[in-house]
Short mmCIF file of C-alpha atoms in Angstrom, two decimals:
data_model
loop_
_atom_site.label_atom_id
_atom_site.label_comp_id
_atom_site.label_asym_id
_atom_site.label_seq_id
_atom_site.Cartn_x
_atom_site.Cartn_y
_atom_site.Cartn_z
CA MET A 1 -0.10 -0.05 0.18
CA ASP A 2 1.12 3.40 -0.51
CA ARG A 3 2.71 5.21 2.46
CA ALA A 4 1.36 8.23 1.96
CA LEU A 5 -2.35 7.10 2.06
CA LEU A 6 -1.93 4.90 5.49
CA LEU A 7 -0.48 8.24 7.18
CA LEU A 8 -3.29 10.12 5.82
CA LEU A 9 -5.77 7.47 7.14
CA PHE A 10 -3.88 7.29 10.50
CA SER A 11 -3.12 10.76 11.28
CA THR A 12 -6.56 12.40 10.31
CA PRO A 13 -9.91 11.32 11.99
CA VAL A 14 -11.94 9.43 8.91
CA TRP A 15 -14.88 11.54 9.88
CA SER A 16 -13.15 14.58 8.73
CA LEU A 17 -12.29 12.83 5.24
CA MET A 18 -16.26 12.55 5.00
CA ASN A 19 -17.24 15.81 3.41
CA GLY A 20 -17.31 17.44 6.97
CA ILE A 21 -20.02 14.94 8.46
CA ASP A 22 -20.00 14.67 11.96
CA ALA A 23 -17.19 17.26 12.05
CA GLU A 24 -18.64 19.10 15.21
CA GLN A 25 -19.84 16.02 17.48
CA ASP A 26 -17.59 14.95 20.60
CA PHE A 27 -17.19 11.12 20.24
CA SER A 28 -15.84 9.64 23.62
CA TRP A 29 -15.79 6.55 25.05
CA GLN A 30 -18.21 6.12 27.45
CA LEU A 31 -17.27 4.28 30.50
CA ARG A 32 -20.09 1.66 31.34
CA LYS A 33 -20.91 -0.40 34.54
CA VAL A 34 -20.47 -4.22 33.50
CA PRO A 35 -22.09 -6.95 35.50
CA GLN A 36 -19.66 -9.39 37.86
CA ILE A 37 -19.38 -12.82 36.22
CA VAL A 38 -18.48 -15.20 39.57
CA LYS A 39 -17.33 -18.66 38.63
CA GLU A 40 -19.41 -21.34 41.27
CA LYS A 41 -18.80 -24.44 40.13
CA THR A 42 -16.11 -26.33 37.77
CA PHE A 43 -16.68 -29.57 36.77
CA LEU A 44 -14.27 -32.29 34.42
CA LEU A 45 -15.53 -33.48 31.34
CA ASP A 46 -14.81 -36.25 28.54
CA ALA A 47 -11.95 -35.03 26.61
CA PRO A 48 -13.00 -33.53 23.29
CA LYS A 49 -12.72 -35.49 20.12
CA PHE A 50 -11.13 -32.94 18.02
CA GLU A 51 -12.77 -34.45 14.91
CA ALA A 52 -15.05 -31.77 13.43
CA ASN A 53 -13.99 -29.81 10.00
CA ALA A 54 -13.63 -26.10 9.92
CA LYS A 55 -16.04 -24.01 8.59
CA LEU A 56 -15.18 -20.48 7.62
CA GLU A 57 -18.81 -19.47 6.49
CA LEU A 58 -21.75 -20.22 8.76
CA SER A 59 -25.38 -20.97 7.23
CA GLY A 60 -28.78 -21.35 9.20
CA VAL A 61 -28.13 -18.74 11.80
CA CYS A 62 -30.56 -16.42 13.03
CA GLY A 63 -30.29 -13.51 11.09
CA ILE A 64 -31.79 -9.60 11.26
CA GLU A 65 -35.17 -11.14 10.94
CA CYS A 66 -34.97 -13.34 13.65
CA GLN A 67 -33.05 -11.17 15.77
CA ARG A 68 -36.38 -9.26 16.37
CA THR A 69 -37.90 -11.78 17.45
CA LEU A 70 -35.75 -13.09 20.29
CA PRO A 71 -37.12 -12.86 23.67
CA VAL A 72 -35.27 -10.66 26.29
CA PRO A 73 -32.89 -13.12 28.21
CA ARG A 74 -33.78 -13.82 31.61
CA LEU A 75 -31.32 -13.86 34.52
CA SER A 76 -31.17 -17.71 34.38
CA ASP A 77 -30.32 -17.83 30.88
CA LEU A 78 -27.58 -15.21 30.94
CA LYS A 79 -25.98 -17.84 33.61
CA GLU A 80 -26.35 -20.40 31.33
CA LEU A 81 -25.11 -18.49 28.05
CA LEU A 82 -21.90 -17.65 30.14
CA SER A 83 -20.87 -20.66 31.70
CA TYR A 84 -18.21 -21.79 29.71
CA GLU A 85 -15.83 -24.78 28.66
CA THR A 86 -12.07 -24.70 28.95
CA VAL A 87 -9.60 -27.18 26.86
CA PHE A 88 -6.22 -27.36 27.93
CA GLU A 89 -3.26 -28.21 25.86
CA ASN A 90 -3.14 -31.95 27.37
CA GLY A 91 -6.90 -32.71 26.14
CA THR A 92 -8.44 -32.13 29.41
CA ARG A 93 -11.88 -30.15 29.23
CA THR A 94 -13.68 -28.53 31.99
CA LEU A 95 -17.04 -26.71 32.33
CA THR A 96 -17.39 -23.67 34.48
CA GLU A 97 -20.73 -22.49 35.67
CA VAL A 98 -21.32 -18.88 36.65
CA ASN A 99 -23.30 -16.36 38.37
CA VAL A 100 -24.16 -12.77 36.75
CA LEU A 101 -24.31 -10.13 39.37
CA GLY A 102 -26.01 -6.66 38.46
CA ALA A 103 -26.75 -7.46 34.61
CA ASP A 104 -28.97 -4.85 33.31
CA LEU A 105 -31.54 -6.78 31.62
CA ASP A 106 -32.84 -4.11 28.99
CA PRO A 107 -36.26 -4.70 27.69
CA VAL A 108 -35.61 -3.48 24.03
CA ALA A 109 -32.19 -5.74 23.78
CA ASN A 110 -33.35 -7.55 20.91
CA THR A 111 -34.69 -4.69 18.42
CA THR A 112 -32.64 -4.10 15.38
CA ALA A 113 -31.71 -0.64 13.71
CA LYS A 114 -31.15 0.05 10.24
CA VAL A 115 -28.37 2.74 9.66
CA ARG A 116 -28.61 5.25 6.84
CA SER A 117 -25.59 4.85 4.60
CA ARG A 118 -23.40 7.91 4.78
CA ARG A 119 -20.98 6.47 2.17
CA LYS A 120 -21.39 4.85 -1.05
CA ARG A 121 -18.59 1.83 0.16
CA GLN A 122 -21.16 -0.92 1.34
CA VAL A 123 -20.52 -2.69 -2.39
CA TYR A 124 -19.04 -6.18 -2.93
CA GLY A 125 -18.03 -4.91 -6.51
CA THR A 126 -14.84 -2.88 -5.87
CA ASP A 127 -12.21 -4.43 -3.39
CA SER A 128 -11.63 -1.98 -0.81
CA ARG A 129 -8.99 -3.87 1.00
CA PHE A 130 -5.36 -2.83 1.65
CA SER A 131 -2.50 -5.13 2.04
CA ILE A 132 -0.25 -3.77 4.57
CA SER A 133 3.39 -4.43 3.21
CA ASP A 134 5.54 -1.69 4.97
CA THR A 135 7.13 -3.11 7.48
CA ARG A 136 7.26 0.16 9.76
CA PHE A 137 3.33 -0.32 9.98
CA LEU A 138 3.51 -4.15 10.15
CA THR A 139 5.35 -4.10 13.36
CA ASN A 140 3.69 -0.98 14.81
CA PHE A 141 0.45 -0.52 16.71
CA PRO A 142 -2.33 -1.07 15.74
CA PHE A 143 -1.50 -3.76 13.11
CA ASN A 144 1.10 -5.45 15.04
CA THR A 145 -1.88 -6.75 17.34
CA ALA A 146 -2.84 -8.93 14.58
CA VAL A 147 -2.33 -12.67 14.47
CA LYS A 148 -2.79 -15.79 12.50
CA ILE A 149 -4.31 -18.63 14.28
CA SER A 150 -3.16 -22.28 13.02
CA THR A 151 -6.66 -23.07 11.69
CA GLY A 152 -6.85 -20.54 9.18
CA CYS A 153 -8.54 -17.85 11.08
CA SER A 154 -7.31 -14.42 12.18
CA GLY A 155 -7.15 -12.87 16.02
CA ILE A 156 -5.98 -9.98 18.00
CA LEU A 157 -3.68 -9.66 20.99
CA ILE A 158 -5.69 -8.78 24.24
CA SER A 159 -3.35 -9.05 27.00
CA PRO A 160 0.38 -9.96 27.10
CA LYS A 161 -0.93 -13.67 26.92
CA HIS A 162 -4.65 -13.86 25.45
CA VAL A 163 -5.58 -13.63 22.01
CA LEU A 164 -9.53 -12.81 21.10
CA THR A 165 -11.16 -14.89 18.27
CA ALA A 166 -13.99 -16.36 16.78
CA ALA A 167 -15.31 -19.62 18.51
CA HIS A 168 -16.11 -21.16 15.16
CA CYS A 169 -12.41 -20.89 14.50
CA VAL A 170 -11.75 -23.91 16.82
CA HIS A 171 -15.38 -25.33 17.74
CA ASP A 172 -18.25 -26.22 15.19
CA GLY A 173 -20.79 -25.70 17.98
CA THR A 174 -20.43 -29.68 18.90
CA ASP A 175 -16.94 -30.65 18.83
CA TYR A 176 -13.72 -29.04 18.57
CA ILE A 177 -12.37 -28.89 15.08
CA LYS A 178 -9.17 -30.79 13.53
CA GLY A 179 -5.93 -29.14 14.43
CA SER A 180 -7.11 -27.22 17.43
CA LYS A 181 -5.61 -29.83 19.94
CA LYS A 182 -2.13 -28.37 19.14
CA LEU A 183 -3.59 -24.82 18.66
CA ARG A 184 -0.64 -22.26 17.42
CA VAL A 185 -1.07 -18.72 17.11
CA GLY A 186 1.48 -16.93 14.67
CA LEU A 187 2.68 -13.36 15.56
CA LEU A 188 4.62 -11.34 12.59
CA ARG A 189 8.14 -10.88 12.69
CA LEU A 190 11.03 -9.29 10.86
CA LYS A 191 14.37 -11.70 10.21
CA SER A 192 17.34 -9.84 10.91
CA LYS A 193 20.38 -10.08 9.06
CA GLY A 194 21.53 -13.07 11.22
CA ASP A 195 18.65 -15.34 10.71
CA GLY A 196 19.69 -18.37 8.40
CA LYS A 197 18.25 -21.63 7.97
CA ARG A 198 17.68 -23.95 10.82
CA ARG A 199 19.05 -27.28 10.05
CA ARG A 200 16.46 -29.99 10.28
CA GLY A 201 15.53 -31.20 13.85
CA ALA A 202 17.16 -28.31 15.53
CA LYS A 203 15.28 -26.75 18.43
CA ARG A 204 13.51 -23.44 19.13
CA SER A 205 15.17 -21.62 22.18
CA LYS A 206 12.72 -20.49 24.78
CA ARG A 207 12.88 -16.92 23.67
CA GLU A 208 12.44 -17.62 19.95
CA VAL A 209 9.25 -19.52 20.28
CA SER A 210 7.73 -17.35 22.89
CA GLU A 211 8.05 -14.01 21.81
CA VAL A 212 8.23 -11.75 18.83
CA GLU A 213 10.86 -8.36 19.29
CA ASP A 214 9.65 -5.10 19.98
CA HIS A 215 10.88 -2.96 17.14
CA HIS A 216 12.06 0.39 17.84
CA THR A 217 9.90 2.64 15.88
CA ASP A 218 7.09 4.35 17.87
CA ALA A 219 3.84 3.78 16.61
CA LYS A 220 2.61 7.51 17.24
CA GLN A 221 5.92 9.03 15.31
CA LEU A 222 4.25 6.61 12.39
CA GLU A 223 0.88 7.73 12.46
CA GLN A 224 2.39 11.59 12.22
CA GLY A 225 4.95 11.00 9.60
CA PRO A 226 8.58 11.31 9.65
CA SER A 227 9.93 14.14 12.29
CA LYS A 228 11.54 17.44 10.85
CA ARG A 229 14.77 16.47 12.91
CA ALA A 230 15.33 13.13 11.41
CA GLY A 231 17.57 14.37 8.49
CA ARG A 232 19.68 12.62 6.35
CA LYS A 233 20.71 9.93 8.88
CA GLN A 234 16.99 8.77 9.22
CA LYS A 235 16.83 8.90 5.17
CA ALA A 236 20.23 6.61 5.24
CA SER A 237 18.83 4.21 7.56
CA GLY A 238 15.63 3.82 5.29
CA LEU A 239 17.92 3.19 2.33
CA ASN A 240 19.66 0.45 4.37
CA GLU A 241 16.67 -0.88 5.60
CA ARG A 242 15.74 -1.48 2.21
CA LYS A 243 19.13 -2.99 0.98
CA SER A 244 18.84 -5.62 4.00
CA GLU A 245 15.57 -6.77 2.52
CA ARG A 246 14.19 -7.78 6.01
CA LYS A 247 11.17 -9.65 5.36
CA PRO A 248 8.23 -10.57 7.90
CA SER A 249 7.44 -14.00 9.01
CA PHE A 250 5.44 -15.65 11.23
CA GLN A 251 6.70 -16.95 14.72
CA TRP A 252 4.49 -19.62 15.88
CA THR A 253 3.24 -19.87 19.84
CA ARG A 254 1.55 -22.83 20.90
CA VAL A 255 -1.84 -22.31 22.96
CA LYS A 256 -1.99 -23.37 26.54
CA SER A 257 -5.80 -23.41 27.06
CA THR A 258 -8.82 -22.15 24.94
CA GLN A 259 -12.03 -20.62 26.60
CA ILE A 260 -15.41 -20.67 24.59
CA PRO A 261 -18.98 -19.57 26.14
CA LYS A 262 -21.50 -22.04 26.61
CA GLY A 263 -23.89 -20.12 24.41
CA TRP A 264 -21.94 -21.16 21.10
CA LEU A 265 -22.84 -24.76 22.00
CA ARG A 266 -25.60 -26.24 20.01
CA GLY A 267 -26.78 -28.18 22.82
CA ILE A 268 -28.10 -25.00 24.40
CA THR A 269 -29.68 -23.36 21.71
CA GLY A 270 -30.46 -26.06 19.15
CA ASP A 271 -28.29 -24.18 16.67
CA VAL A 272 -24.85 -22.48 17.00
CA ALA A 273 -25.81 -18.95 18.21
CA VAL A 274 -23.62 -16.04 16.26
CA ASP A 275 -24.20 -13.71 19.24
CA TYR A 276 -21.68 -15.99 21.22
CA ASP A 277 -19.12 -16.51 18.33
CA TYR A 278 -16.34 -15.50 20.32
CA ALA A 279 -13.24 -17.56 22.23
CA VAL A 280 -10.04 -16.36 23.99
CA LEU A 281 -6.94 -18.31 23.72
CA GLU A 282 -4.41 -18.22 26.51
CA LEU A 283 -0.58 -18.59 25.23
CA LYS A 284 1.82 -20.58 26.64
CA ARG A 285 4.39 -17.91 27.05
CA PRO A 286 3.62 -14.22 27.03
CA HIS A 287 4.65 -11.96 23.97
CA LYS A 288 6.11 -8.57 24.11
CA LYS A 289 4.23 -6.79 21.66
CA LYS A 290 1.72 -3.85 22.49
CA TYR A 291 -1.97 -5.30 22.73
CA MET A 292 -5.27 -3.72 22.16
CA GLU A 293 -7.43 -3.22 25.06
CA LEU A 294 -11.13 -4.32 25.18
CA GLY A 295 -14.05 -1.85 25.19
CA ILE A 296 -17.81 -2.40 24.88
CA SER A 297 -19.42 -2.02 21.77
CA PRO A 298 -21.74 1.57 21.37
CA ALA A 299 -24.14 2.17 19.03
CA SER A 300 -23.25 2.99 15.18
CA LYS A 301 -24.71 6.19 15.44
CA THR A 302 -22.33 7.14 18.29
CA MET A 303 -19.31 5.83 16.04
CA PRO A 304 -17.45 8.67 13.71
CA GLY A 305 -19.14 7.89 10.58
CA SER A 306 -20.48 4.49 11.60
CA MET A 307 -17.55 3.14 10.71
CA ILE A 308 -15.29 0.12 11.97
CA HIS A 309 -11.63 -0.75 11.24
CA PHE A 310 -9.87 -4.51 11.42
CA SER A 311 -7.00 -6.25 9.94
CA GLY A 312 -6.62 -9.92 9.33
CA TYR A 313 -4.92 -12.50 6.95
CA ASP A 314 -7.20 -13.16 4.31
CA ALA A 315 -6.84 -16.76 2.35
CA ASP A 316 -6.77 -15.18 -0.79
CA ARG A 317 -3.56 -13.01 0.15
CA SER A 318 -1.71 -15.35 1.36
CA GLY A 319 1.28 -14.59 4.22
CA GLN A 320 -0.24 -10.46 3.80
CA LEU A 321 -1.96 -8.68 6.61
CA VAL A 322 -5.15 -6.97 4.91
CA TYR A 323 -6.95 -3.93 6.61
CA ARG A 324 -10.38 -2.66 5.71
CA PHE A 325 -12.81 -0.14 6.90
CA CYS A 326 -16.63 0.46 6.03
CA SER A 327 -19.88 1.86 7.80
CA VAL A 328 -22.49 -0.43 9.81
CA SER A 329 -25.44 -1.38 7.81
CA GLU A 330 -27.71 -2.79 10.18
CA GLU A 331 -27.47 -3.69 13.97
CA SER A 332 -28.63 -5.68 16.79
CA SER A 333 -27.87 -5.68 20.28
CA ASP A 334 -25.44 -8.12 19.50
CA LEU A 335 -24.70 -8.04 15.85
CA PHE A 336 -23.19 -5.84 13.39
CA TYR A 337 -24.52 -6.25 9.92
CA GLN A 338 -21.31 -4.71 7.25
CA TYR A 339 -20.27 -4.66 4.26
CA CYS A 340 -16.51 -4.83 4.55
CA ASP A 341 -14.57 -6.45 2.10
CA ALA A 342 -13.30 -9.68 3.34
CA GLU A 343 -12.22 -13.51 2.68
CA SER A 344 -12.08 -16.49 4.56
CA GLY A 345 -8.94 -16.25 6.90
CA SER A 346 -9.82 -12.83 8.31
CA THR A 347 -12.62 -14.45 10.44
CA GLY A 348 -11.89 -14.01 14.14
CA SER A 349 -10.44 -10.32 13.51
CA GLY A 350 -10.86 -7.79 16.40
CA ILE A 351 -12.90 -4.93 15.27
CA TYR A 352 -12.07 -1.83 16.67
CA LEU A 353 -12.39 1.83 16.73
CA ARG A 354 -10.65 5.35 17.77
CA LEU A 355 -12.29 7.36 20.11
CA LYS A 356 -11.13 10.05 22.62
CA GLU A 357 -10.38 8.95 26.39
CA PRO A 358 -12.90 10.70 28.66
CA ASN A 359 -12.03 14.12 30.12
CA LYS A 360 -8.62 13.89 28.34
CA LYS A 361 -7.43 14.89 24.52
CA LYS A 362 -5.70 11.84 24.00
CA TRP A 363 -7.45 9.00 21.41
CA LYS A 364 -7.34 5.41 21.78
CA ARG A 365 -7.98 2.37 19.99
CA LYS A 366 -10.18 -0.29 21.54
CA ILE A 367 -11.85 -3.51 20.58
CA ILE A 368 -15.65 -3.40 20.39
CA ALA A 369 -16.47 -6.50 18.13
CA ILE A 370 -15.37 -9.60 16.69
CA TYR A 371 -15.32 -10.59 12.68
CA SER A 372 -17.48 -13.73 12.50
CA GLY A 373 -17.38 -13.78 8.72
CA HIS A 374 -20.14 -13.87 5.67
CA GLN A 375 -23.10 -15.08 6.45
CA TRP A 376 -26.69 -15.32 4.32
CA VAL A 377 -29.61 -14.01 6.55
CA ASP A 378 -33.44 -13.05 6.43
CA VAL A 379 -34.54 -9.85 5.94
CA ASN A 380 -37.99 -8.90 4.98
CA GLY A 381 -38.57 -12.33 3.85
CA GLU A 382 -35.62 -12.62 1.81
CA GLU A 383 -32.08 -14.00 1.99
CA GLN A 384 -29.57 -11.09 1.97
CA ASP A 385 -25.87 -11.90 2.33
CA TYR A 386 -23.71 -9.82 5.07
CA ASN A 387 -20.59 -9.79 6.88
CA VAL A 388 -21.39 -10.07 10.51
CA ALA A 389 -19.24 -9.34 13.82
CA VAL A 390 -20.34 -10.15 16.95
CA ARG A 391 -20.64 -6.94 19.52
CA ILE A 392 -18.86 -6.59 22.70
CA THR A 393 -21.81 -6.28 25.40
CA PRO A 394 -21.44 -5.67 29.27
CA ALA A 395 -22.06 -9.12 29.90
CA LYS A 396 -19.53 -10.28 27.14
CA TYR A 397 -17.01 -8.00 28.04
CA ALA A 398 -17.03 -9.01 31.80
CA GLN A 399 -16.53 -12.75 30.49
CA ILE A 400 -13.77 -12.00 28.31
CA CYS A 401 -12.36 -9.81 31.35
CA LEU A 402 -12.53 -12.64 33.93
CA TRP A 403 -10.99 -14.98 31.26
CA ILE A 404 -7.96 -12.61 31.12
CA HIS A 405 -7.72 -11.70 34.74
CA GLY A 406 -8.55 -14.94 36.36
CA ASN A 407 -11.03 -12.73 38.85
CA ASN A 408 -13.06 -9.60 38.41
CA ASP A 409 -10.76 -6.94 40.13
CA ASN A 410 -10.15 -5.41 36.89
CA CYS A 411 -13.75 -5.52 35.41
CA ALA A 412 -16.10 -3.07 37.10
CA GLN A 413 -15.82 -0.93 33.92
CA GLY A 414 -15.69 -0.97 30.25
#
């Protein structure tokens, strides 16, 4: 991608590029109180078979019309849906039952809203994706938070040891998919000049397996462009970097455990519930990259231009990180329906926004949804195709936060 275009996108608020739309509105993160998810009992289950086939496109799921008819979940429903399975790398599987304290059961939670299109970007005819090839962007925030899952999906770093992805990347609603028993996460790193081919059978060092090196360039400097003080030294450094041809490659890290909500399992809903298509992977060893924090998904009308952003490893662009942004077309309390151009392989990507922190001038990106993939849904009696994302609601935020920290101490607000 042209570096100048990337600099423009990331140094200028998106809505300022939209003919002045929303230019006078104040877009800030609104901190919300979240319920407490309390662990009650944990049961040992039979080991999974790991025999399911991966499906990167879901069918027969509850779409826009179906969402409108769903009843408001009761507290007992939430307790059931937010209980969760944990699978460890040795094949051990457990079920943890939870209690939900302080949940706000919204009586209009399942209504859907149509968002008026502000830009004519929501078409599949023109591919609006950007391949990120410049290593100065690839190895810096926010692009360095995107990871590749060994089952063929994408994910995003949400802590020093945790990755958020889609549940269907590891589980089909009945069983864990083939390949998820030895699940791995690929993080991009630049090959150093001394990197050479390893002899067959040689072991990797612990450091080599567990981390991807931090790179010296600061993300903020990239977004603002090169400083005026850089002078000839910076130009010379850039030339030397081109000459060395340092190419990015994946460094794979084993997954220690995988957690999925019980709401994803077919036995609970009778079919897979896209509302709960998310999972958290705990890495065996921590990485040393900058990760992206979680946020509670706001209504699209409170987002700049109703725009969302995400990056992933689309299957049709092998080895390339692909970035895109688009407007939300429709939404329910649990899902975003949009036409961001995406191919299989990008499912599981973290969808994020960039808003102001409360009472500060600083801008901050947070993950507000997980890209679930392409789906056919019923709209006014007709089937239409959308790309669908699972919104992070207060209850889901509390659950994912519990998975990250192991307790509720840091999960009071999102």
